[in-house]
Short mmCIF file of N, CA and C in Angstrom, two decimals:
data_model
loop_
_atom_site.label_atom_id
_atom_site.label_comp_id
_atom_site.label_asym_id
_atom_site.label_seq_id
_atom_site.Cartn_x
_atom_site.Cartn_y
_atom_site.Cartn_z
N UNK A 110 75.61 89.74 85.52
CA UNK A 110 76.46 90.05 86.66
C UNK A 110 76.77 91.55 86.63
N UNK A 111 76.49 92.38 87.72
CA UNK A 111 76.66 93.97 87.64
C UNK A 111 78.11 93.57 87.91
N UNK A 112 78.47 95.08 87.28
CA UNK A 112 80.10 95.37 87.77
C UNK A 112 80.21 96.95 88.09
N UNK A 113 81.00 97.16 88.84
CA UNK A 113 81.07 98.29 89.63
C UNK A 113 82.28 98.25 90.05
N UNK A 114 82.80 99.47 90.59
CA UNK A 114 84.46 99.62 91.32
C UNK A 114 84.77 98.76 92.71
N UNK A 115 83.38 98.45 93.70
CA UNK A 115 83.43 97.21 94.64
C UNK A 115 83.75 96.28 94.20
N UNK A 116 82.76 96.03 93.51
CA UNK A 116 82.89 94.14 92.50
C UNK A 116 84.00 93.96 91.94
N UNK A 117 85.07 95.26 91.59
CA UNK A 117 86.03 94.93 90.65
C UNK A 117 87.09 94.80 92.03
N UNK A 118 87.15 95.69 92.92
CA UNK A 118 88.54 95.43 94.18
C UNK A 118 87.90 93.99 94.69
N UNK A 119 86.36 93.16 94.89
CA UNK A 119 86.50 92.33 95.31
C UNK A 119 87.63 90.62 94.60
N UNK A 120 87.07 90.99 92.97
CA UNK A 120 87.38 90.31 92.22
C UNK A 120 88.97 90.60 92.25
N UNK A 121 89.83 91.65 92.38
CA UNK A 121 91.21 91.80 92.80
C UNK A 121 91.87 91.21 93.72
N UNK A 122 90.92 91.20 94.77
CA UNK A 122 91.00 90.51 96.31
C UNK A 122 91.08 88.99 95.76
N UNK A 123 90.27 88.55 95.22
CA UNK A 123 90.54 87.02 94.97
C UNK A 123 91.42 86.64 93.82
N UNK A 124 91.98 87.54 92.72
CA UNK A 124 92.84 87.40 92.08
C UNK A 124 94.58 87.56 92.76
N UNK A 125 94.48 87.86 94.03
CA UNK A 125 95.61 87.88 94.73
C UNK A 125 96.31 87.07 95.94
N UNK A 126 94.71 86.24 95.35
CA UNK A 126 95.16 84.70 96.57
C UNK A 126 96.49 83.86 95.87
N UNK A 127 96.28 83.63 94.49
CA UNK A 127 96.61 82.39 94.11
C UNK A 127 98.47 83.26 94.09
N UNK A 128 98.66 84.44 94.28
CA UNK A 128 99.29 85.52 93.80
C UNK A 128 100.33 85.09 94.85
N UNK A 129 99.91 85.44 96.40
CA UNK A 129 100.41 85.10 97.77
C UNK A 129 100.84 83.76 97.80
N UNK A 130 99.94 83.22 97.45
CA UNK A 130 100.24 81.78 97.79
C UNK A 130 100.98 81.09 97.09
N UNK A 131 101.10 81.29 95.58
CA UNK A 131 102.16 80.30 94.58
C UNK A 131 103.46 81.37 94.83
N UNK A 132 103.34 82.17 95.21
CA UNK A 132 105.20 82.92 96.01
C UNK A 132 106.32 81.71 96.41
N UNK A 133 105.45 80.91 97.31
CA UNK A 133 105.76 80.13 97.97
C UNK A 133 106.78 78.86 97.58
N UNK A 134 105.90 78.69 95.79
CA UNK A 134 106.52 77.37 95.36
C UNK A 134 107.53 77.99 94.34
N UNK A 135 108.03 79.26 94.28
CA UNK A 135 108.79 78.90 93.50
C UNK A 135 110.10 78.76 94.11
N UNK A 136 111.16 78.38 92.93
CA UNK A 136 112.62 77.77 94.17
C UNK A 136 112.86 78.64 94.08
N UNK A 137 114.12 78.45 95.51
CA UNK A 137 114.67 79.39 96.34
C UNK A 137 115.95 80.15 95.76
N UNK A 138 116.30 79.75 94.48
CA UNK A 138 117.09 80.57 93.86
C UNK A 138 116.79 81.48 92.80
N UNK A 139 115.16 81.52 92.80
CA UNK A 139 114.41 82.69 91.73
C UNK A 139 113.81 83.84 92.83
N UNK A 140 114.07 83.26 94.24
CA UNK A 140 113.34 84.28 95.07
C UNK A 140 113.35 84.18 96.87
N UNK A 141 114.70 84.38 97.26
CA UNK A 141 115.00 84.20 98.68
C UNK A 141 113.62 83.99 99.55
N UNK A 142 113.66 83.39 100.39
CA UNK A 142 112.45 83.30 101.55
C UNK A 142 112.24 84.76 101.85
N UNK A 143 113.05 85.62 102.39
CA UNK A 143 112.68 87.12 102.86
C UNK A 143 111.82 87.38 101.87
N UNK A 144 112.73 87.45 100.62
CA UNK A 144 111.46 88.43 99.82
C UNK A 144 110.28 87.38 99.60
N UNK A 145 110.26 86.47 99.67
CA UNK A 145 108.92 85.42 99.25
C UNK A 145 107.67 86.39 100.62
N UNK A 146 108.45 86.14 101.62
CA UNK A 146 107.58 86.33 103.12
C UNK A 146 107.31 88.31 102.71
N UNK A 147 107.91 88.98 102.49
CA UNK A 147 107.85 90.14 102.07
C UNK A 147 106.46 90.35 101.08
N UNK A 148 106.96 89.69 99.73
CA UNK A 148 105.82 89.47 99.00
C UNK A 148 104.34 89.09 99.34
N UNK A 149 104.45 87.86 100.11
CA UNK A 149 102.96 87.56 100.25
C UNK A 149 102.36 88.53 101.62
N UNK A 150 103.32 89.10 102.26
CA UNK A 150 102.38 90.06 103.34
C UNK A 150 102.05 90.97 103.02
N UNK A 151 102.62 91.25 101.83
CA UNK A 151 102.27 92.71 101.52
C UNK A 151 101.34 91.99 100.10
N UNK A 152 100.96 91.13 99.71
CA UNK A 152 99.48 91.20 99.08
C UNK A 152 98.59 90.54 99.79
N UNK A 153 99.14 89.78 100.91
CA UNK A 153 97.98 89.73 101.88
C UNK A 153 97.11 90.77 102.43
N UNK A 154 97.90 92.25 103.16
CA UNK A 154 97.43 93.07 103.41
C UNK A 154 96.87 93.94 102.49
N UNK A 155 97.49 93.87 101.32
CA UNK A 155 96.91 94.75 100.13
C UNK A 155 95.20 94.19 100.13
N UNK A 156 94.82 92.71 100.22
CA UNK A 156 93.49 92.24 99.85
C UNK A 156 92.72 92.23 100.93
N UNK A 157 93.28 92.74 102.42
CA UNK A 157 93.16 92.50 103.43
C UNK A 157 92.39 94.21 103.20
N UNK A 158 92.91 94.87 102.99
CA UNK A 158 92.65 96.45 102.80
C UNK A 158 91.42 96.55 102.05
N UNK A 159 91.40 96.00 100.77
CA UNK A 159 90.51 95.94 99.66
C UNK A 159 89.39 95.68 100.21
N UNK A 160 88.99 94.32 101.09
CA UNK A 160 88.20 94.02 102.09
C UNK A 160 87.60 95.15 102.62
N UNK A 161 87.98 96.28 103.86
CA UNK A 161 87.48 97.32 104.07
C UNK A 161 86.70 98.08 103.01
N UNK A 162 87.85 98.45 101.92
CA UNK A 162 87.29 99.50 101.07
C UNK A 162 86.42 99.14 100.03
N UNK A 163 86.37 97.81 99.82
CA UNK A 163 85.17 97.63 98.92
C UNK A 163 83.97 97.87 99.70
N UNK A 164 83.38 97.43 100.97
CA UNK A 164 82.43 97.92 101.27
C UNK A 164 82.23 99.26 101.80
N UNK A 165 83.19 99.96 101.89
CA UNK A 165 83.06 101.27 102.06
C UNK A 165 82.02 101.83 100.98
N UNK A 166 83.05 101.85 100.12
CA UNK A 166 82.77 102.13 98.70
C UNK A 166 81.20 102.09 98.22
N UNK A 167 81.18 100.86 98.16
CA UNK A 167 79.91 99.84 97.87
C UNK A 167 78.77 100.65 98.35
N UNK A 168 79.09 101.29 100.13
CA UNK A 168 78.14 102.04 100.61
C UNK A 168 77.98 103.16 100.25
N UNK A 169 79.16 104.02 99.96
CA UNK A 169 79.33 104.91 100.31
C UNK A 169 79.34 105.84 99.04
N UNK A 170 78.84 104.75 97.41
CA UNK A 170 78.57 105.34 96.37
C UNK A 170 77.02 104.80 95.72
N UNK A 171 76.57 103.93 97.23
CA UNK A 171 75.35 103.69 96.76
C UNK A 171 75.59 102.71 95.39
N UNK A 172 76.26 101.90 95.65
CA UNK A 172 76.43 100.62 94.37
C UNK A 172 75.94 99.20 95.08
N UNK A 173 76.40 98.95 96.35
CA UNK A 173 75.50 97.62 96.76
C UNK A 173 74.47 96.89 95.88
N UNK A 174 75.27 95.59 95.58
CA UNK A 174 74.39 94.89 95.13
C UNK A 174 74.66 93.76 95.83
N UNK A 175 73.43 92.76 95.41
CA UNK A 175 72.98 91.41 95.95
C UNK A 175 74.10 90.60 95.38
N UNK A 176 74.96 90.32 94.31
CA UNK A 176 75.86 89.75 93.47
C UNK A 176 77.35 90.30 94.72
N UNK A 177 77.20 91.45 94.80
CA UNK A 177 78.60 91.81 95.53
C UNK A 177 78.22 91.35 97.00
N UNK A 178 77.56 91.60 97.82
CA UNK A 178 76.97 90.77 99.15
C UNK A 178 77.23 89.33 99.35
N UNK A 179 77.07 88.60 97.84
CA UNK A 179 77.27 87.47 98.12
C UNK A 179 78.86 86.96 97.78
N UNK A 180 79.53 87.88 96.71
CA UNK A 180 81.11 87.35 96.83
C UNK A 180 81.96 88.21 97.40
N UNK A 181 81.64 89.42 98.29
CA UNK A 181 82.77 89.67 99.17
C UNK A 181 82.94 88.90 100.29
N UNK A 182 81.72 87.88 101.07
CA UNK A 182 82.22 87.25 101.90
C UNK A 182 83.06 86.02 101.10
N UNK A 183 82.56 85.73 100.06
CA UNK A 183 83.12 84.22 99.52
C UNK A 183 84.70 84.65 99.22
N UNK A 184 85.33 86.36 99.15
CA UNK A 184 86.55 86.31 99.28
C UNK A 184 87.38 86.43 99.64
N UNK A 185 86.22 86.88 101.01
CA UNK A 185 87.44 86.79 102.60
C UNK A 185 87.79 85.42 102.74
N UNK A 186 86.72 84.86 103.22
CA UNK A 186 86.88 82.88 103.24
C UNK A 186 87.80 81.94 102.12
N UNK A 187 87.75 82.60 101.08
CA UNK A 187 88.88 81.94 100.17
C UNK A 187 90.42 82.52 100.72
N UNK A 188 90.49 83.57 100.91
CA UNK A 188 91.94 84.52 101.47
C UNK A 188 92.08 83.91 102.53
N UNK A 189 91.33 83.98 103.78
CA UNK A 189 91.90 83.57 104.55
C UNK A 189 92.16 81.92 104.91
N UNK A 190 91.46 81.32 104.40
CA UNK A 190 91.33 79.88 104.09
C UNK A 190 92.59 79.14 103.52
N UNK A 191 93.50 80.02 102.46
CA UNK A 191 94.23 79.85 101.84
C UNK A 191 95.75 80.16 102.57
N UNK A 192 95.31 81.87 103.11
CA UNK A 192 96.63 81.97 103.82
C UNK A 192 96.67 80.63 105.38
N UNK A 193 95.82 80.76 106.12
CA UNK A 193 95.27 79.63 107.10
C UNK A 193 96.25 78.11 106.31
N UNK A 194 95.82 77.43 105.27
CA UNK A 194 96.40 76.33 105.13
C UNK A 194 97.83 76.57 104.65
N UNK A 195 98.18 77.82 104.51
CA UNK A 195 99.96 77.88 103.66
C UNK A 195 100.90 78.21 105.39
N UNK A 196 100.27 78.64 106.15
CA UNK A 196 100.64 79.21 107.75
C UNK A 196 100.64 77.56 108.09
N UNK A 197 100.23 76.91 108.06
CA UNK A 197 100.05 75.59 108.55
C UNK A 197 101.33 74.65 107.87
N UNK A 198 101.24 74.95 106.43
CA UNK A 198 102.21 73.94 105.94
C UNK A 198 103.94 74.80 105.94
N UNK A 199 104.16 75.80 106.49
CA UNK A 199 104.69 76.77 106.86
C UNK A 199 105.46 76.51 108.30
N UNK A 200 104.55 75.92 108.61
CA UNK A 200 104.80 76.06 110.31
C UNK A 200 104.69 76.94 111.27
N UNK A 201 103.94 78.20 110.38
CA UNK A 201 103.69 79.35 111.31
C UNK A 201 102.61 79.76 112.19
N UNK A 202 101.85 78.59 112.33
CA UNK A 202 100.78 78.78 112.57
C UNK A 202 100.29 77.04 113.37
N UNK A 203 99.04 76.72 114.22
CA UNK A 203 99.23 75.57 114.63
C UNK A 203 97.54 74.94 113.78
N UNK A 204 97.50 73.67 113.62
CA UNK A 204 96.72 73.37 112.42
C UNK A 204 95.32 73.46 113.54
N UNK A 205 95.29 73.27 114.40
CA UNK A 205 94.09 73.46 115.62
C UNK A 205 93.50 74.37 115.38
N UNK A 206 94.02 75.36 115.06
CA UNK A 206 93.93 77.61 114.83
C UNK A 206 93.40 77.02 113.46
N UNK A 207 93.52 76.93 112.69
CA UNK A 207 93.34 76.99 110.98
C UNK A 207 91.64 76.25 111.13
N UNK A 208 91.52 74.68 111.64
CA UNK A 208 90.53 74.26 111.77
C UNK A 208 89.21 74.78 112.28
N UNK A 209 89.67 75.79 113.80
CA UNK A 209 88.98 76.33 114.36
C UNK A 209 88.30 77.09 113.26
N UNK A 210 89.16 78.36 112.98
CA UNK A 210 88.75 79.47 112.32
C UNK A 210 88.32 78.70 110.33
N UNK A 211 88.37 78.18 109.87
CA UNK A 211 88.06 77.91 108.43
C UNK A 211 86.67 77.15 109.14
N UNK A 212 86.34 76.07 110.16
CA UNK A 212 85.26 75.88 110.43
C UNK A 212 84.29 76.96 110.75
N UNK A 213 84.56 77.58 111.75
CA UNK A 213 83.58 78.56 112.41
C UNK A 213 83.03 79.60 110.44
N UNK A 214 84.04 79.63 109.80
CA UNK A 214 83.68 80.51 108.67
C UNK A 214 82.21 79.37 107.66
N UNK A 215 82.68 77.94 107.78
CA UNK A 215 81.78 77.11 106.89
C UNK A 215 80.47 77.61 108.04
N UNK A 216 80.50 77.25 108.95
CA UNK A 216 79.21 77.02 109.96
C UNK A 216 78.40 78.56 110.07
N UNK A 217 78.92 79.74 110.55
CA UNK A 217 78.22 80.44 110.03
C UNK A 217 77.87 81.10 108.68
N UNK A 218 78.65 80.85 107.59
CA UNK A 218 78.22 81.27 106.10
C UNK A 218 76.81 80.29 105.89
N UNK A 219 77.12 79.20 106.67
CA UNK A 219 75.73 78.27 106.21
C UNK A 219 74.82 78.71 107.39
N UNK A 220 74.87 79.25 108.62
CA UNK A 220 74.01 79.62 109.40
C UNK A 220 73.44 81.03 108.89
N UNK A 221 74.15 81.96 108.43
CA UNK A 221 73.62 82.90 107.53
C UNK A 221 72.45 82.92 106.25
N UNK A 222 73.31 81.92 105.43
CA UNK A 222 72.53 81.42 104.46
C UNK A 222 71.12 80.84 104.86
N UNK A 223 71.08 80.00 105.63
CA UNK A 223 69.52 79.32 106.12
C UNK A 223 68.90 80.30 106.89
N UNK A 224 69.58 81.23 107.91
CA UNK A 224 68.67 82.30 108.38
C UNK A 224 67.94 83.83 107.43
N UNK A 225 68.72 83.48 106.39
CA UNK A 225 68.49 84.30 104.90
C UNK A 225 67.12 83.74 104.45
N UNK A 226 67.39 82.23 104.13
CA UNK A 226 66.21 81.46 103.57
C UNK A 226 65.18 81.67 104.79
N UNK A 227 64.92 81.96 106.02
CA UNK A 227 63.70 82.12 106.79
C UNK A 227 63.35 83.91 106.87
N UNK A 228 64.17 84.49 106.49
CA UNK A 228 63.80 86.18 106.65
C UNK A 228 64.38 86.80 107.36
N UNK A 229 65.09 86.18 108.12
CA UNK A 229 66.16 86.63 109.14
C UNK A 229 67.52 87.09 109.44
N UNK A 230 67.47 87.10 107.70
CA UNK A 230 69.14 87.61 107.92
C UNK A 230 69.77 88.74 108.87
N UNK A 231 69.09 89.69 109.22
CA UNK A 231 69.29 90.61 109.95
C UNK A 231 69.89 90.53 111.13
N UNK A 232 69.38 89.01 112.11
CA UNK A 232 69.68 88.68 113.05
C UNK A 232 70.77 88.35 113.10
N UNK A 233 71.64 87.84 112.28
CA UNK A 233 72.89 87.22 112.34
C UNK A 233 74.02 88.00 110.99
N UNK A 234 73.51 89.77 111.37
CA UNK A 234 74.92 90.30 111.00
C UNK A 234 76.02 90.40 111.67
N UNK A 235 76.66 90.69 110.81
CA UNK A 235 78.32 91.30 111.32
C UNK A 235 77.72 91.59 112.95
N UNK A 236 78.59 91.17 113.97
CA UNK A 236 78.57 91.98 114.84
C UNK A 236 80.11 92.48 115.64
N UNK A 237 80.24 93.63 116.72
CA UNK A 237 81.56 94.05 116.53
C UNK A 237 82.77 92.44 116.96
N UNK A 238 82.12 91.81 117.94
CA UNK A 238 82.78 90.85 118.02
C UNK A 238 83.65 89.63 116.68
N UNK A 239 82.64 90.35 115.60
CA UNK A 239 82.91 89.27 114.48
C UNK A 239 84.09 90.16 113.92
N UNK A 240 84.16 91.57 114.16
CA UNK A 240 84.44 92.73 113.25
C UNK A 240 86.26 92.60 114.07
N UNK A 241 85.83 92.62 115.18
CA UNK A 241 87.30 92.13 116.30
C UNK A 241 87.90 91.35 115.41
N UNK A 242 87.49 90.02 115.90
CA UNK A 242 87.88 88.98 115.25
C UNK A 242 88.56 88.80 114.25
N UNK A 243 87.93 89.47 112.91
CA UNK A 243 88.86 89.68 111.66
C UNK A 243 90.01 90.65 111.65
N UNK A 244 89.57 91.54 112.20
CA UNK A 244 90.87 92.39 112.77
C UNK A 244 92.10 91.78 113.20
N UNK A 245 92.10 91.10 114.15
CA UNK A 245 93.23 90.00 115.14
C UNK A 245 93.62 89.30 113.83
N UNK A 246 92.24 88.49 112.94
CA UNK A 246 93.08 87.66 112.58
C UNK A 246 94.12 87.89 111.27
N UNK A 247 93.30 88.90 110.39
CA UNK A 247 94.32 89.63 109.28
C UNK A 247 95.37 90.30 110.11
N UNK A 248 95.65 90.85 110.78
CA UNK A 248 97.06 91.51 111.39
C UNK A 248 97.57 90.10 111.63
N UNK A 249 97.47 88.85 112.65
CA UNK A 249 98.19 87.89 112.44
C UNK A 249 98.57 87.73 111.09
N UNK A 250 98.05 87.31 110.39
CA UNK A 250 98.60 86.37 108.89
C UNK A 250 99.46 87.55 108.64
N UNK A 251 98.99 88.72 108.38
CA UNK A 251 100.33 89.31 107.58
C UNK A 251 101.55 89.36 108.67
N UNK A 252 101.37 89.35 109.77
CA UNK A 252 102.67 89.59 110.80
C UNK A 252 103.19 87.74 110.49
N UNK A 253 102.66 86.56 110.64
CA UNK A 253 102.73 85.08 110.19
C UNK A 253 103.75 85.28 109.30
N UNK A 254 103.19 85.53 108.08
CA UNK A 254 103.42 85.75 106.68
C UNK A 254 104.75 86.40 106.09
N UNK A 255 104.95 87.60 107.07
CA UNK A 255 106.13 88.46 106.68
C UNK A 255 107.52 87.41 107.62
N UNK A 256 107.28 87.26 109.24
CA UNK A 256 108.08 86.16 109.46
C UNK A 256 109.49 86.89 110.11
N UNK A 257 109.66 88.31 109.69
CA UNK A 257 111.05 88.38 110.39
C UNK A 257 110.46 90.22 111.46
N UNK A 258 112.18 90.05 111.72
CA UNK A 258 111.63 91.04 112.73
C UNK A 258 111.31 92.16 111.91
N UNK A 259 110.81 93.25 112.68
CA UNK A 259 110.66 94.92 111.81
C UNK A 259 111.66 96.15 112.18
N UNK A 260 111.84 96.80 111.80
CA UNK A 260 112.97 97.54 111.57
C UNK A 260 113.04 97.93 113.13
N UNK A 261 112.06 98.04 114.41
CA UNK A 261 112.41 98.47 115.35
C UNK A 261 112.09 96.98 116.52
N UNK A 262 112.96 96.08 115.90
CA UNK A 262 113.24 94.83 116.33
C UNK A 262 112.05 93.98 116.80
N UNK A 263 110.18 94.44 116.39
CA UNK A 263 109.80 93.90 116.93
C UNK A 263 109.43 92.19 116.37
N UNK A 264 109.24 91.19 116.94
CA UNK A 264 109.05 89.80 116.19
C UNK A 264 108.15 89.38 115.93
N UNK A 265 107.89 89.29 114.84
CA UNK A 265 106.75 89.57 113.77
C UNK A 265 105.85 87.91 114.31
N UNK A 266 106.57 87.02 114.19
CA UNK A 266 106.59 85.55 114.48
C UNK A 266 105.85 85.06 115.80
N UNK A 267 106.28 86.32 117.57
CA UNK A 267 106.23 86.08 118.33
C UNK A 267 104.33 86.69 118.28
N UNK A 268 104.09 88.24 117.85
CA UNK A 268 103.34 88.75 118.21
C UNK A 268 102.18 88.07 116.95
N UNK A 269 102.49 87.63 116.02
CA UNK A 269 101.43 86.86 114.81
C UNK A 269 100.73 85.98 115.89
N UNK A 270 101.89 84.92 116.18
CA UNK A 270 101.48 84.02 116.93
C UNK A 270 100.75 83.97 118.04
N UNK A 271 100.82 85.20 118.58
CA UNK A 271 99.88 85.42 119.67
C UNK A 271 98.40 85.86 119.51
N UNK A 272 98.12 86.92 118.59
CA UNK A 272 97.42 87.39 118.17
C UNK A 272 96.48 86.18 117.13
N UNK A 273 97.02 85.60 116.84
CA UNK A 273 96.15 84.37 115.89
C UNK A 273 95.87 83.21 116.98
N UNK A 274 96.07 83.22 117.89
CA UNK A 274 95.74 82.88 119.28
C UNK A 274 94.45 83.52 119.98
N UNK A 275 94.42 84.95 119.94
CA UNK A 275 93.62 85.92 120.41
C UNK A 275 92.39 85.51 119.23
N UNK A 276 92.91 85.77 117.95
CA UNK A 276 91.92 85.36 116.74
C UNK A 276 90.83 83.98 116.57
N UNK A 277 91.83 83.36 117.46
CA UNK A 277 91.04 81.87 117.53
C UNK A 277 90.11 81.83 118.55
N UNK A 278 90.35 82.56 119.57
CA UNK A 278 89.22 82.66 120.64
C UNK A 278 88.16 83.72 120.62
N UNK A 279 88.98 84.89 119.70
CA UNK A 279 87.65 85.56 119.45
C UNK A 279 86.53 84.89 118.45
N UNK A 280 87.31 83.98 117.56
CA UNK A 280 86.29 82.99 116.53
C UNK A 280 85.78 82.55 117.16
N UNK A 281 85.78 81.09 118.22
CA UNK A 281 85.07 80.54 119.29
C UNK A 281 83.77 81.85 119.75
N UNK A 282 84.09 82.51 120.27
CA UNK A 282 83.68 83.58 120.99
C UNK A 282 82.06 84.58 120.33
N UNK A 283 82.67 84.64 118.97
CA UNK A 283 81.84 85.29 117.42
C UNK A 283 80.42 84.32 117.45
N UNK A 284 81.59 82.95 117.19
CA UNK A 284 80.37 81.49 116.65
C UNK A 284 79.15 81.53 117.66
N UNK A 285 79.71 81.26 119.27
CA UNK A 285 78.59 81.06 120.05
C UNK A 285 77.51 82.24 120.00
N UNK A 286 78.54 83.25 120.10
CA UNK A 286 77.18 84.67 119.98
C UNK A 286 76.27 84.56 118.80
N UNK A 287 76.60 83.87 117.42
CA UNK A 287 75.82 84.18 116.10
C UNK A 287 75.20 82.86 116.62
N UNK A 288 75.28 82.08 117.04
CA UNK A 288 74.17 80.50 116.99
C UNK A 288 73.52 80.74 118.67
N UNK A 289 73.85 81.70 119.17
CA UNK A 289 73.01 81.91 120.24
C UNK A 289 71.74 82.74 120.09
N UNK A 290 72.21 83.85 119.38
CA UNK A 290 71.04 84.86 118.08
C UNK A 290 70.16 83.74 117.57
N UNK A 291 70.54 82.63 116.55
CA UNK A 291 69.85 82.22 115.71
C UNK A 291 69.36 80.82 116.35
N UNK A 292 69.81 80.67 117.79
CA UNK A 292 68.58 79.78 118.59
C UNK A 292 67.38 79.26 118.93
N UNK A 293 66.73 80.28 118.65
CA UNK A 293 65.37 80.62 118.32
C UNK A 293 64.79 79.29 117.17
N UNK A 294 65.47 79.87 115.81
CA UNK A 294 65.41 79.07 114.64
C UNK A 294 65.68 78.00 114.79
N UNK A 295 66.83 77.69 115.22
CA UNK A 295 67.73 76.12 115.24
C UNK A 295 66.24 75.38 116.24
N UNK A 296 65.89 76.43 117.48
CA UNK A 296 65.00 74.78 118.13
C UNK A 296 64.03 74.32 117.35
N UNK A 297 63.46 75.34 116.63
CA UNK A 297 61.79 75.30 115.50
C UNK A 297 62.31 74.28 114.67
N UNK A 298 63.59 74.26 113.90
CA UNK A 298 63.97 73.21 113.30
C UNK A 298 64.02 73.78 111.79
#
């Protein structure tokens, strides 16, 4: 397994799921809800960040490898997968949104993967619509996540909620464009 300064913020990124998320269980007299909601948005966004800059990096020092390609997506999909089901049992979020978006992530990681196995990965990169998409939907979760207003009264709750709304239709939106690309393949069989 290579290791490099990508591989290591990715492996950070997924060492800060379980981080966000067990905030949650501990009781409420080791750690008020504010700061719980405080805490996990701000290592949501911290891994949310890492995300960007590992592939910056990755590119941008000429370290890319085949090992890091394959677990920076596996640690967006665990992050957001995770924040997705804690927003749900939360109530901040509606379980329709979580299904949508954690499906659309199984269906194309496996539409990727099989268009990989024919030579085609190319066809079904990132595109900006997908790039949208994650955008909307990490600013939701951490706006979800944090839960109260911000110092210039805006409601973190009202505009999450909307925006992970926006997130869910740009997912819809992503899926059809990547299985419309890889149409071709799907009729050949």
């Amino acid at each position: 397994m290579p290791f490099n300064l990508p591989i290591f913020l990715t492996w950070c990124r997924i060492v800060l799921i379980p981080m966000f998320v067990g905030i949650f269980y501990l009781p409420e007299h080791w750690l008020p809800m504010h700061d719980k909601n405080l805490f996990a948005a701000a290592c949501f966004a911290l891994a949310a960040i890492t995300d960007w800059f590992d592939g910056y990096l990755a590119r941008a020092l000429g370290q890319t490898t085949s090992f890091g390609a394959f677990l920076d997506p596996v640690a967006d999909k665990l992050m957001v997968a995770a924040a997705l089901i804690l927003l749900v049992k939360l109530g901040r979020t509606e379980s329709w949104i979580a299904v949508v978006i954690i499906g659309r992530e199984i269906t194309i990681s496996a539409l990727r993967e099989w268009m990989a196995q024919l030579g085609k990965s190319k066809s079904v990169a990132v595109s900006f619509v997908g790039k949208l998409k994650t955008a909307a939907q990490m600013l939701a979760i951490v706006l979800l996540l944090y839960a109260a207003p911000l110092v210039s009264g805006v409601d973190t709750l009202y505009f999450g909620e909307w925006l992970m709304f926006v997130a869910a239709i740009l997912t819809l939106w992503s899926m059809g464009y990547y299985l419309r690309v890889a149409w071709p393949q799907i009729k050949q069989g």
